[in-house]
Amino acid sequence: MDCYEKMRELGIKLPPPPGKGGIYSSVRKFGDRFYYTSGVGCKKDGKPLFTGQAGKDFTVEQGQEAARVCVLNLLSNIEAELHDLNRIKRFIKILGFVSSADDFGQQPKVIDGASRMLIDIFGEEAGCAARSAIGVNNLPGNQAVEIELLFETEAE
Amino acid sequence: MDCYEKMRELGIKLPPPPGKGGIYSSVRKFGDRFYYTSGVGCKKDGKPLFTGQAGKDFTVEQGQEAARVCVLNLLSNIEAELHDLNRIKRFIKILGFVSSADDFGQQPKVIDGASRMLIDIFGEEAGCAARSAIGVNNLPGNQAVEIELLFETEAE
Amino acid sequence: MDCYEKMRELGIKLPPPPGKGGIYSSVRKFGDRFYYTSGVGCKKDGKPLFTGQAGKDFTVEQGQEAARVCVLNLLSNIEAELHDLNRIKRFIKILGFVSSADDFGQQPKVIDGASRMLIDIFGEEAGCAARSAIGVNNLPGNQAVEIELLFETEAE
């Protein structure tokens, strides 16, 4: 399966890489075929899609939209590193943080927005990673969601 | 050491796998012999053992009990994937989140409940992983504790 | 580059290992050449450099100072395990947690204190890891910052 063809079918267009907000590598090689991404927020056209806390300042559905924007930003960073997203073989791990009110409790539903998109683009076996979805009181730039990925490519 | 014999000695009985609250793999292979689990909460018989924030809604001791329930749920998920828990060679990393009041500060004591149980079942060398114990204001389903594991098996 | 020489140039002196606040391995081998550290806080001479929440109880600059203390404690733990910090080849991943007020939003600036120090000591290519910088409402011992590292050594 060509992931670019799949993205065209789904009407998904990658944004330019989101730019860095600190001193780090956006994508870092780990062993002979694994890569860790840095955590990425939900900025679209340079500003956060949503800010504040889920259950107070944005809804579950808005959080899912923010999670999808995180995935687009992550894929854009990965493409800048690998040059070809078809080199991705398998996503291993998703760590998703949702800025949340104290009684929100629906972080998995929010991060499902990201998980669903990875599966839609890369297929069930490649896309369905292990995952933790965690609530926190505040994220960089007061953004709604931040996600990091661990993935595998074919060995070079 | 047979971990099932050890569990019998300790009076530990694994529950059925806790069921998934989102789109993810409960256990994901990572390279030739490592596995990442998804984060798992402290549900027992389908509902959280404790909810809310440590230091406000539950005590350190109750949090430790919740952490032990997380381990049982994790081992149940791992057994469903590996079929035999004796295939586990070594736990590498524990990432534990404790839903906490702003001034709680005793997350390590809470997660010690999980660490102690892994060492009791698998022995000091296999069970004593690296660990971070982090406080957050809210977790999925308002659960008290969520834990994810990275572990190693014998190469197949 | 000899990292000890570099530390002398920079006037950096490693403290003794900070001691453990729970049941875990401070540094854990992962595969043939990777290591995970446990999360470490900003204790200096046995007490936290800063406590409470960023934006309320300590400033960005104080948070950066705390992040640098975390790195010193981490390097001290790593030295106790590897005996020689020159065995470190590359930092793969930094996971940094900053105890934060609900509207703080500057976690990346805080964790930059840690990232900058690793690059200063080990050089750009070895030091510039992937990273997530996350806000939380509370950390062990009410400390300001907690950081964990994933790094690579030469294979033995």
Tab-separated table of N, CA and C in Angstrom, chain C residues 15-152:
chain	number	residue	atom	x	y	z
C	15	PRO	N	27.736	15.817	41.024
C	15	PRO	CA	27.459	15.496	42.420
C	15	PRO	C	27.509	13.979	42.610
C	16	PRO	N	27.500	13.495	43.857
C	16	PRO	CA	27.320	12.052	44.058
C	16	PRO	C	25.926	11.638	43.574
C	17	PRO	N	25.738	10.344	43.233
C	17	PRO	CA	24.399	9.883	42.808
C	17	PRO	C	23.355	10.299	43.840
C	18	PRO	N	22.197	10.753	43.366
C	18	PRO	CA	21.215	11.385	44.265
C	18	PRO	C	20.495	10.438	45.226
C	19	GLY	N	20.667	9.153	45.091
C	19	GLY	CA	19.932	8.239	45.972
C	19	GLY	C	18.544	7.989	45.428
C	20	LYS	N	17.993	6.844	45.778
C	20	LYS	CA	16.723	6.445	45.191
C	20	LYS	C	15.568	6.701	46.126
C	21	GLY	N	14.440	7.101	45.558
C	21	GLY	CA	13.245	7.332	46.365
C	21	GLY	C	12.202	6.253	46.170
C	22	GLY	N	12.624	5.056	45.790
C	22	GLY	CA	11.657	3.986	45.582
C	22	GLY	C	12.353	2.733	45.099
C	23	ILE	N	11.546	1.778	44.651
C	23	ILE	CA	12.042	0.467	44.231
C	23	ILE	C	12.242	0.473	42.722
C	24	TYR	N	13.443	0.702	42.271
C	24	TYR	CA	13.732	0.710	40.827
C	24	TYR	C	15.234	0.679	40.599
C	25	SER	N	15.625	0.419	39.358
C	25	SER	CA	17.022	0.539	38.943
C	25	SER	C	17.224	1.950	38.408
C	26	SER	N	18.243	2.631	38.850
C	26	SER	CA	18.474	4.001	38.378
C	26	SER	C	18.809	4.030	36.897
C	27	VAL	N	19.515	3.003	36.441
C	27	VAL	CA	19.891	2.888	35.032
C	27	VAL	C	19.695	1.432	34.635
C	28	ARG	N	19.037	1.192	33.502
C	28	ARG	CA	18.673	-0.175	33.122
C	28	ARG	C	19.089	-0.429	31.685
C	29	LYS	N	19.841	-1.504	31.486
C	29	LYS	CA	20.268	-1.855	30.128
C	29	LYS	C	19.074	-2.319	29.311
C	30	PHE	N	19.111	-1.982	28.043
C	30	PHE	CA	17.984	-2.231	27.145
C	30	PHE	C	18.586	-2.664	25.811
C	31	GLY	N	18.601	-4.009	25.582
C	31	GLY	CA	19.246	-4.514	24.380
C	31	GLY	C	20.759	-4.489	24.530
C	32	ASP	N	21.469	-4.531	23.418
C	32	ASP	CA	22.928	-4.698	23.490
C	32	ASP	C	23.678	-3.400	23.747
C	33	ARG	N	23.014	-2.255	23.576
C	33	ARG	CA	23.780	-1.014	23.738
C	33	ARG	C	22.959	0.199	24.159
C	34	PHE	N	21.700	-0.007	24.507
C	34	PHE	CA	20.873	1.110	24.960
C	34	PHE	C	20.646	1.022	26.467
C	35	TYR	N	20.343	2.173	27.040
C	35	TYR	CA	20.052	2.237	28.469
C	35	TYR	C	18.913	3.218	28.698
C	36	TYR	N	18.030	2.850	29.598
C	36	TYR	CA	17.004	3.765	30.089
C	36	TYR	C	17.387	4.200	31.493
C	37	THR	N	17.296	5.491	31.766
C	37	THR	CA	17.434	5.924	33.155
C	37	THR	C	16.050	6.029	33.773
C	38	SER	N	15.993	5.924	35.066
C	38	SER	CA	14.784	6.291	35.790
C	38	SER	C	14.672	7.812	35.821
C	39	GLY	N	13.477	8.290	35.997
C	39	GLY	CA	13.274	9.731	36.147
C	39	GLY	C	13.987	10.241	37.390
C	40	VAL	N	14.596	11.388	37.263
C	40	VAL	CA	15.356	11.963	38.366
C	40	VAL	C	14.910	13.416	38.560
C	41	GLY	N	14.813	13.832	39.797
C	41	GLY	CA	14.402	15.196	40.117
C	41	GLY	C	15.593	16.129	40.304
C	42	CYS	N	15.290	17.306	40.848
C	42	CYS	CA	16.276	18.396	40.913
C	42	CYS	C	16.826	18.575	42.328
C	43	LYS	N	17.050	17.462	43.034
C	43	LYS	CA	17.638	17.580	44.367
C	43	LYS	C	19.111	17.930	44.276
C	44	LYS	N	19.503	18.859	45.121
C	44	LYS	CA	20.901	19.272	45.233
C	44	LYS	C	21.245	19.212	46.711
C	45	ASP	N	22.323	18.535	47.057
C	45	ASP	CA	22.669	18.361	48.478
C	45	ASP	C	21.476	17.851	49.276
C	46	GLY	N	20.715	16.936	48.674
C	46	GLY	CA	19.653	16.256	49.407
C	46	GLY	C	18.301	16.951	49.459
C	47	LYS	N	18.221	18.184	48.954
C	47	LYS	CA	16.874	18.770	48.894
C	47	LYS	C	16.583	19.452	47.556
C	48	PRO	N	15.283	19.481	47.179
C	48	PRO	CA	14.903	20.020	45.877
C	48	PRO	C	15.359	21.467	45.706
C	49	LEU	N	15.925	21.774	44.561
C	49	LEU	CA	16.346	23.148	44.272
C	49	LEU	C	15.123	24.059	44.269
C	50	PHE	N	14.044	23.600	43.617
C	50	PHE	CA	12.770	24.326	43.646
C	50	PHE	C	11.623	23.333	43.768
C	51	THR	N	10.551	23.784	44.393
C	51	THR	CA	9.339	22.969	44.507
C	51	THR	C	8.150	23.797	44.016
C	52	GLY	N	6.994	23.145	43.929
C	52	GLY	CA	5.769	23.846	43.534
C	52	GLY	C	5.574	23.876	42.032
C	53	GLN	N	4.853	24.849	41.528
C	53	GLN	CA	4.470	24.900	40.118
C	53	GLN	C	5.102	26.086	39.393
C	54	ALA	N	5.618	25.812	38.199
C	54	ALA	CA	6.174	26.874	37.360
C	54	ALA	C	5.089	27.898	37.044
C	55	GLY	N	5.460	29.153	37.054
C	55	GLY	CA	4.505	30.217	36.769
C	55	GLY	C	3.793	30.680	38.032
C	56	LYS	N	4.026	29.959	39.115
C	56	LYS	CA	3.407	30.321	40.389
C	56	LYS	C	4.477	30.348	41.483
C	57	ASP	N	5.205	29.232	41.591
C	57	ASP	CA	6.174	29.117	42.679
C	57	ASP	C	7.624	29.257	42.229
C	58	PHE	N	7.885	29.092	40.923
C	58	PHE	CA	9.243	29.333	40.399
C	58	PHE	C	9.135	29.840	38.963
C	59	THR	N	10.181	30.525	38.523
C	59	THR	CA	10.185	31.148	37.196
C	59	THR	C	10.745	30.198	36.133
C	60	VAL	N	10.648	30.613	34.880
C	60	VAL	CA	11.255	29.848	33.787
C	60	VAL	C	12.747	29.662	34.033
C	61	GLU	N	13.422	30.731	34.433
C	61	GLU	CA	14.876	30.659	34.639
C	61	GLU	C	15.214	29.700	35.793
C	62	GLN	N	14.430	29.743	36.841
C	62	GLN	CA	14.649	28.811	37.959
C	62	GLN	C	14.362	27.382	37.510
C	63	GLY	N	13.357	27.204	36.677
C	63	GLY	CA	13.056	25.878	36.122
C	63	GLY	C	14.223	25.354	35.288
C	64	GLN	N	14.843	26.238	34.515
C	64	GLN	CA	16.008	25.817	33.716
C	64	GLN	C	17.148	25.371	34.620
C	65	GLU	N	17.344	26.100	35.695
C	65	GLU	CA	18.374	25.733	36.670
C	65	GLU	C	18.051	24.355	37.266
C	66	ALA	N	16.780	24.143	37.572
C	66	ALA	CA	16.358	22.838	38.099
C	66	ALA	C	16.607	21.744	37.061
C	67	ALA	N	16.332	22.036	35.798
C	67	ALA	CA	16.543	21.047	34.728
C	67	ALA	C	18.022	20.689	34.609
C	68	ARG	N	18.884	21.686	34.801
C	68	ARG	CA	20.327	21.400	34.763
C	68	ARG	C	20.743	20.523	35.938
C	69	VAL	N	20.152	20.750	37.091
C	69	VAL	CA	20.455	19.884	38.242
C	69	VAL	C	19.987	18.451	37.972
C	70	CYS	N	18.837	18.313	37.330
C	70	CYS	CA	18.382	16.966	36.934
C	70	CYS	C	19.446	16.275	36.077
C	71	VAL	N	20.004	17.003	35.107
C	71	VAL	CA	21.020	16.403	34.222
C	71	VAL	C	22.248	15.978	35.020
C	72	LEU	N	22.691	16.812	35.939
C	72	LEU	CA	23.853	16.431	36.763
C	72	LEU	C	23.555	15.153	37.546
C	73	ASN	N	22.356	15.079	38.109
C	73	ASN	CA	21.982	13.872	38.858
C	73	ASN	C	21.907	12.656	37.936
C	74	LEU	N	21.364	12.849	36.730
C	74	LEU	CA	21.278	11.747	35.768
C	74	LEU	C	22.673	11.273	35.365
C	75	LEU	N	23.556	12.220	35.066
C	75	LEU	CA	24.911	11.833	34.645
C	75	LEU	C	25.638	11.129	35.787
C	76	SER	N	25.383	11.551	37.001
C	76	SER	CA	26.005	10.896	38.143
C	76	SER	C	25.510	9.452	38.275
C	77	ASN	N	24.213	9.252	38.091
C	77	ASN	CA	23.668	7.879	38.095
C	77	ASN	C	24.245	7.043	36.954
C	78	ILE	N	24.370	7.653	35.795
C	78	ILE	CA	24.887	6.907	34.629
C	78	ILE	C	26.356	6.545	34.860
C	79	GLU	N	27.113	7.478	35.413
C	79	GLU	CA	28.527	7.187	35.686
C	79	GLU	C	28.669	6.031	36.676
C	80	ALA	N	27.796	6.006	37.666
C	80	ALA	CA	27.850	4.912	38.647
C	80	ALA	C	27.603	3.563	37.973
C	81	GLU	N	26.841	3.562	36.883
C	81	GLU	CA	26.528	2.312	36.180
C	81	GLU	C	27.603	1.972	35.141
C	82	LEU	N	27.988	2.949	34.329
C	82	LEU	CA	28.906	2.697	33.201
C	82	LEU	C	30.374	2.883	33.587
C	83	HIS	N	30.625	3.553	34.725
C	83	HIS	CA	31.968	3.875	35.213
C	83	HIS	C	32.659	4.956	34.387
C	84	ASP	N	32.288	5.104	33.115
C	84	ASP	CA	32.950	6.099	32.271
C	84	ASP	C	31.905	6.727	31.351
C	85	LEU	N	31.651	8.034	31.526
C	85	LEU	CA	30.632	8.714	30.710
C	85	LEU	C	31.055	8.819	29.246
C	86	ASN	N	32.337	8.624	28.955
C	86	ASN	CA	32.750	8.635	27.546
C	86	ASN	C	32.203	7.442	26.770
C	87	ARG	N	31.670	6.466	27.478
C	87	ARG	CA	31.027	5.336	26.786
C	87	ARG	C	29.691	5.742	26.148
C	88	ILE	N	29.138	6.874	26.554
C	88	ILE	CA	27.888	7.341	25.939
C	88	ILE	C	28.166	7.782	24.509
C	89	LYS	N	27.378	7.238	23.589
C	89	LYS	CA	27.579	7.581	22.178
C	89	LYS	C	26.564	8.622	21.721
C	90	ARG	N	25.357	8.489	22.249
C	90	ARG	CA	24.291	9.319	21.710
C	90	ARG	C	23.086	9.289	22.644
C	91	PHE	N	22.504	10.443	22.882
C	91	PHE	CA	21.231	10.494	23.605
C	91	PHE	C	20.112	10.371	22.576
C	92	ILE	N	19.166	9.455	22.843
C	92	ILE	CA	18.077	9.202	21.894
C	92	ILE	C	16.862	10.040	22.254
C	93	LYS	N	16.509	10.046	23.542
C	93	LYS	CA	15.207	10.600	23.923
C	93	LYS	C	15.276	11.215	25.309
C	94	ILE	N	14.704	12.380	25.426
C	94	ILE	CA	14.524	13.038	26.721
C	94	ILE	C	13.029	13.132	26.979
C	95	LEU	N	12.602	12.694	28.165
C	95	LEU	CA	11.222	12.939	28.565
C	95	LEU	C	11.295	13.803	29.821
C	96	GLY	N	10.822	15.041	29.674
C	96	GLY	CA	10.927	15.994	30.769
C	96	GLY	C	9.558	16.433	31.258
C	97	PHE	N	9.357	16.356	32.561
C	97	PHE	CA	8.106	16.801	33.176
C	97	PHE	C	8.381	18.039	34.025
C	98	VAL	N	7.544	19.043	33.826
C	98	VAL	CA	7.679	20.286	34.579
C	98	VAL	C	6.416	20.492	35.404
C	99	SER	N	6.559	20.577	36.711
C	99	SER	CA	5.410	20.892	37.558
C	99	SER	C	4.969	22.311	37.223
C	100	SER	N	3.710	22.458	36.805
C	100	SER	CA	3.268	23.700	36.153
C	100	SER	C	1.910	24.169	36.656
C	101	ALA	N	1.762	25.499	36.759
C	101	ALA	CA	0.433	26.078	36.934
C	101	ALA	C	-0.388	25.813	35.665
C	102	ASP	N	-1.715	25.880	35.804
C	102	ASP	CA	-2.610	25.512	34.699
C	102	ASP	C	-2.391	26.312	33.417
C	103	ASP	N	-1.834	27.504	33.541
C	103	ASP	CA	-1.669	28.354	32.356
C	103	ASP	C	-0.210	28.662	32.060
C	104	PHE	N	0.713	27.779	32.466
C	104	PHE	CA	2.141	28.082	32.344
C	104	PHE	C	2.620	28.055	30.877
C	105	GLY	N	2.543	26.906	30.246
C	105	GLY	CA	2.806	26.818	28.804
C	105	GLY	C	4.240	26.910	28.313
C	106	GLN	N	5.218	27.076	29.206
C	106	GLN	CA	6.601	27.245	28.719
C	106	GLN	C	7.520	26.083	29.100
C	107	GLN	N	6.963	24.886	29.135
C	107	GLN	CA	7.763	23.704	29.494
C	107	GLN	C	8.987	23.533	28.580
C	108	PRO	N	8.852	23.774	27.257
C	108	PRO	CA	10.044	23.594	26.401
C	108	PRO	C	11.202	24.495	26.817
C	109	LYS	N	10.915	25.728	27.180
C	109	LYS	CA	11.997	26.636	27.638
C	109	LYS	C	12.677	26.063	28.880
C	110	VAL	N	11.884	25.511	29.791
C	110	VAL	CA	12.456	24.945	31.015
C	110	VAL	C	13.376	23.765	30.677
C	111	ILE	N	12.862	22.832	29.885
C	111	ILE	CA	13.653	21.627	29.588
C	111	ILE	C	14.843	21.949	28.671
C	112	ASP	N	14.775	23.064	27.956
C	112	ASP	CA	15.958	23.519	27.200
C	112	ASP	C	17.195	23.632	28.087
C	113	GLY	N	17.006	23.924	29.366
C	113	GLY	CA	18.143	23.962	30.284
C	113	GLY	C	18.891	22.635	30.307
C	114	ALA	N	18.125	21.543	30.272
C	114	ALA	CA	18.730	20.204	30.253
C	114	ALA	C	19.334	19.900	28.882
C	115	SER	N	18.596	20.206	27.833
C	115	SER	CA	19.048	19.878	26.469
C	115	SER	C	20.342	20.616	26.146
C	116	ARG	N	20.386	21.879	26.532
C	116	ARG	CA	21.582	22.689	26.268
C	116	ARG	C	22.794	22.106	26.970
C	117	MET	N	22.604	21.667	28.202
C	117	MET	CA	23.735	21.124	28.953
C	117	MET	C	24.254	19.823	28.335
C	118	LEU	N	23.351	18.956	27.880
C	118	LEU	CA	23.798	17.714	27.242
C	118	LEU	C	24.582	18.010	25.966
C	119	ILE	N	24.112	18.999	25.198
C	119	ILE	CA	24.814	19.370	23.961
C	119	ILE	C	26.153	20.019	24.285
C	120	ASP	N	26.188	20.860	25.303
C	120	ASP	CA	27.448	21.506	25.694
C	120	ASP	C	28.498	20.469	26.089
C	121	ILE	N	28.057	19.431	26.769
C	121	ILE	CA	29.019	18.422	27.260
C	121	ILE	C	29.367	17.400	26.187
C	122	PHE	N	28.373	16.931	25.449
C	122	PHE	CA	28.596	15.792	24.543
C	122	PHE	C	28.629	16.187	23.066
C	123	GLY	N	28.353	17.454	22.772
C	123	GLY	CA	28.354	17.901	21.376
C	123	GLY	C	26.971	17.795	20.758
C	124	GLU	N	26.799	18.522	19.672
C	124	GLU	CA	25.499	18.653	19.014
C	124	GLU	C	24.960	17.287	18.561
C	125	GLU	N	25.760	16.523	17.828
C	125	GLU	CA	25.240	15.278	17.243
C	125	GLU	C	24.897	14.257	18.334
C	126	ALA	N	25.728	14.125	19.333
C	126	ALA	CA	25.448	13.147	20.393
C	126	ALA	C	24.373	13.641	21.358
C	127	GLY	N	24.320	14.946	21.565
C	127	GLY	CA	23.471	15.473	22.628
C	127	GLY	C	22.061	15.844	22.225
C	128	CYS	N	21.852	16.098	20.934
C	128	CYS	CA	20.558	16.654	20.516
C	128	CYS	C	19.523	15.548	20.284
C	129	ALA	N	18.909	15.089	21.347
C	129	ALA	CA	17.959	13.971	21.340
C	129	ALA	C	16.567	14.427	20.902
C	130	ALA	N	15.714	13.456	20.581
C	130	ALA	CA	14.280	13.729	20.503
C	130	ALA	C	13.794	14.030	21.924
C	131	ARG	N	12.658	14.720	22.027
C	131	ARG	CA	12.267	15.186	23.357
C	131	ARG	C	10.773	15.458	23.447
C	132	SER	N	10.196	15.157	24.596
C	132	SER	CA	8.896	15.723	24.920
C	132	SER	C	9.020	16.453	26.244
C	133	ALA	N	8.403	17.625	26.310
C	133	ALA	CA	8.412	18.455	27.528
C	133	ALA	C	6.959	18.650	27.929
C	134	ILE	N	6.600	18.086	29.075
C	134	ILE	CA	5.193	17.972	29.448
C	134	ILE	C	4.939	18.691	30.768
C	135	GLY	N	3.827	19.377	30.865
C	135	GLY	CA	3.432	19.990	32.128
C	135	GLY	C	2.582	19.042	32.953
C	136	VAL	N	2.805	19.013	34.242
C	136	VAL	CA	1.971	18.213	35.144
C	136	VAL	C	1.706	19.051	36.396
C	137	ASN	N	0.713	18.655	37.178
C	137	ASN	CA	0.376	19.481	38.340
C	137	ASN	C	1.233	19.180	39.563
C	138	ASN	N	1.914	18.012	39.568
C	138	ASN	CA	2.657	17.634	40.767
C	138	ASN	C	3.663	16.530	40.435
C	139	LEU	N	4.830	16.605	41.063
C	139	LEU	CA	5.876	15.602	40.849
C	139	LEU	C	6.364	15.063	42.198
C	140	PRO	N	7.079	13.933	42.198
C	140	PRO	CA	7.583	13.363	43.449
C	140	PRO	C	8.303	14.398	44.327
C	141	GLY	N	7.960	14.431	45.572
C	141	GLY	CA	8.561	15.363	46.514
C	141	GLY	C	8.230	16.819	46.213
C	142	ASN	N	7.177	17.022	45.426
C	142	ASN	CA	6.778	18.373	44.991
C	142	ASN	C	7.883	19.098	44.224
C	143	GLN	N	8.803	18.306	43.632
C	143	GLN	CA	9.921	18.905	42.911
C	143	GLN	C	9.459	19.613	41.635
C	144	ALA	N	10.284	20.566	41.204
C	144	ALA	CA	9.954	21.420	40.061
C	144	ALA	C	10.016	20.666	38.735
C	145	VAL	N	11.007	19.799	38.583
C	145	VAL	CA	11.278	19.168	37.290
C	145	VAL	C	11.706	17.718	37.509
C	146	GLU	N	11.296	16.850	36.601
C	146	GLU	CA	11.787	15.462	36.589
C	146	GLU	C	12.111	15.077	35.150
C	147	ILE	N	13.248	14.408	34.957
C	147	ILE	CA	13.707	14.072	33.600
C	147	ILE	C	14.184	12.623	33.551
C	148	GLU	N	13.828	11.936	32.466
C	148	GLU	CA	14.396	10.606	32.198
C	148	GLU	C	15.050	10.611	30.834
C	149	LEU	N	16.027	9.717	30.653
C	149	LEU	CA	16.818	9.679	29.424
C	149	LEU	C	16.881	8.269	28.847
C	150	LEU	N	16.909	8.212	27.536
C	150	LEU	CA	17.214	6.981	26.792
C	150	LEU	C	18.464	7.280	25.991
C	151	PHE	N	19.517	6.440	26.153
C	151	PHE	CA	20.754	6.738	25.434
C	151	PHE	C	21.426	5.480	24.919
C	152	GLU	N	22.379	5.691	24.055
C	152	GLU	CA	23.082	4.599	23.377
C	152	GLU	C	24.552	4.639	23.736
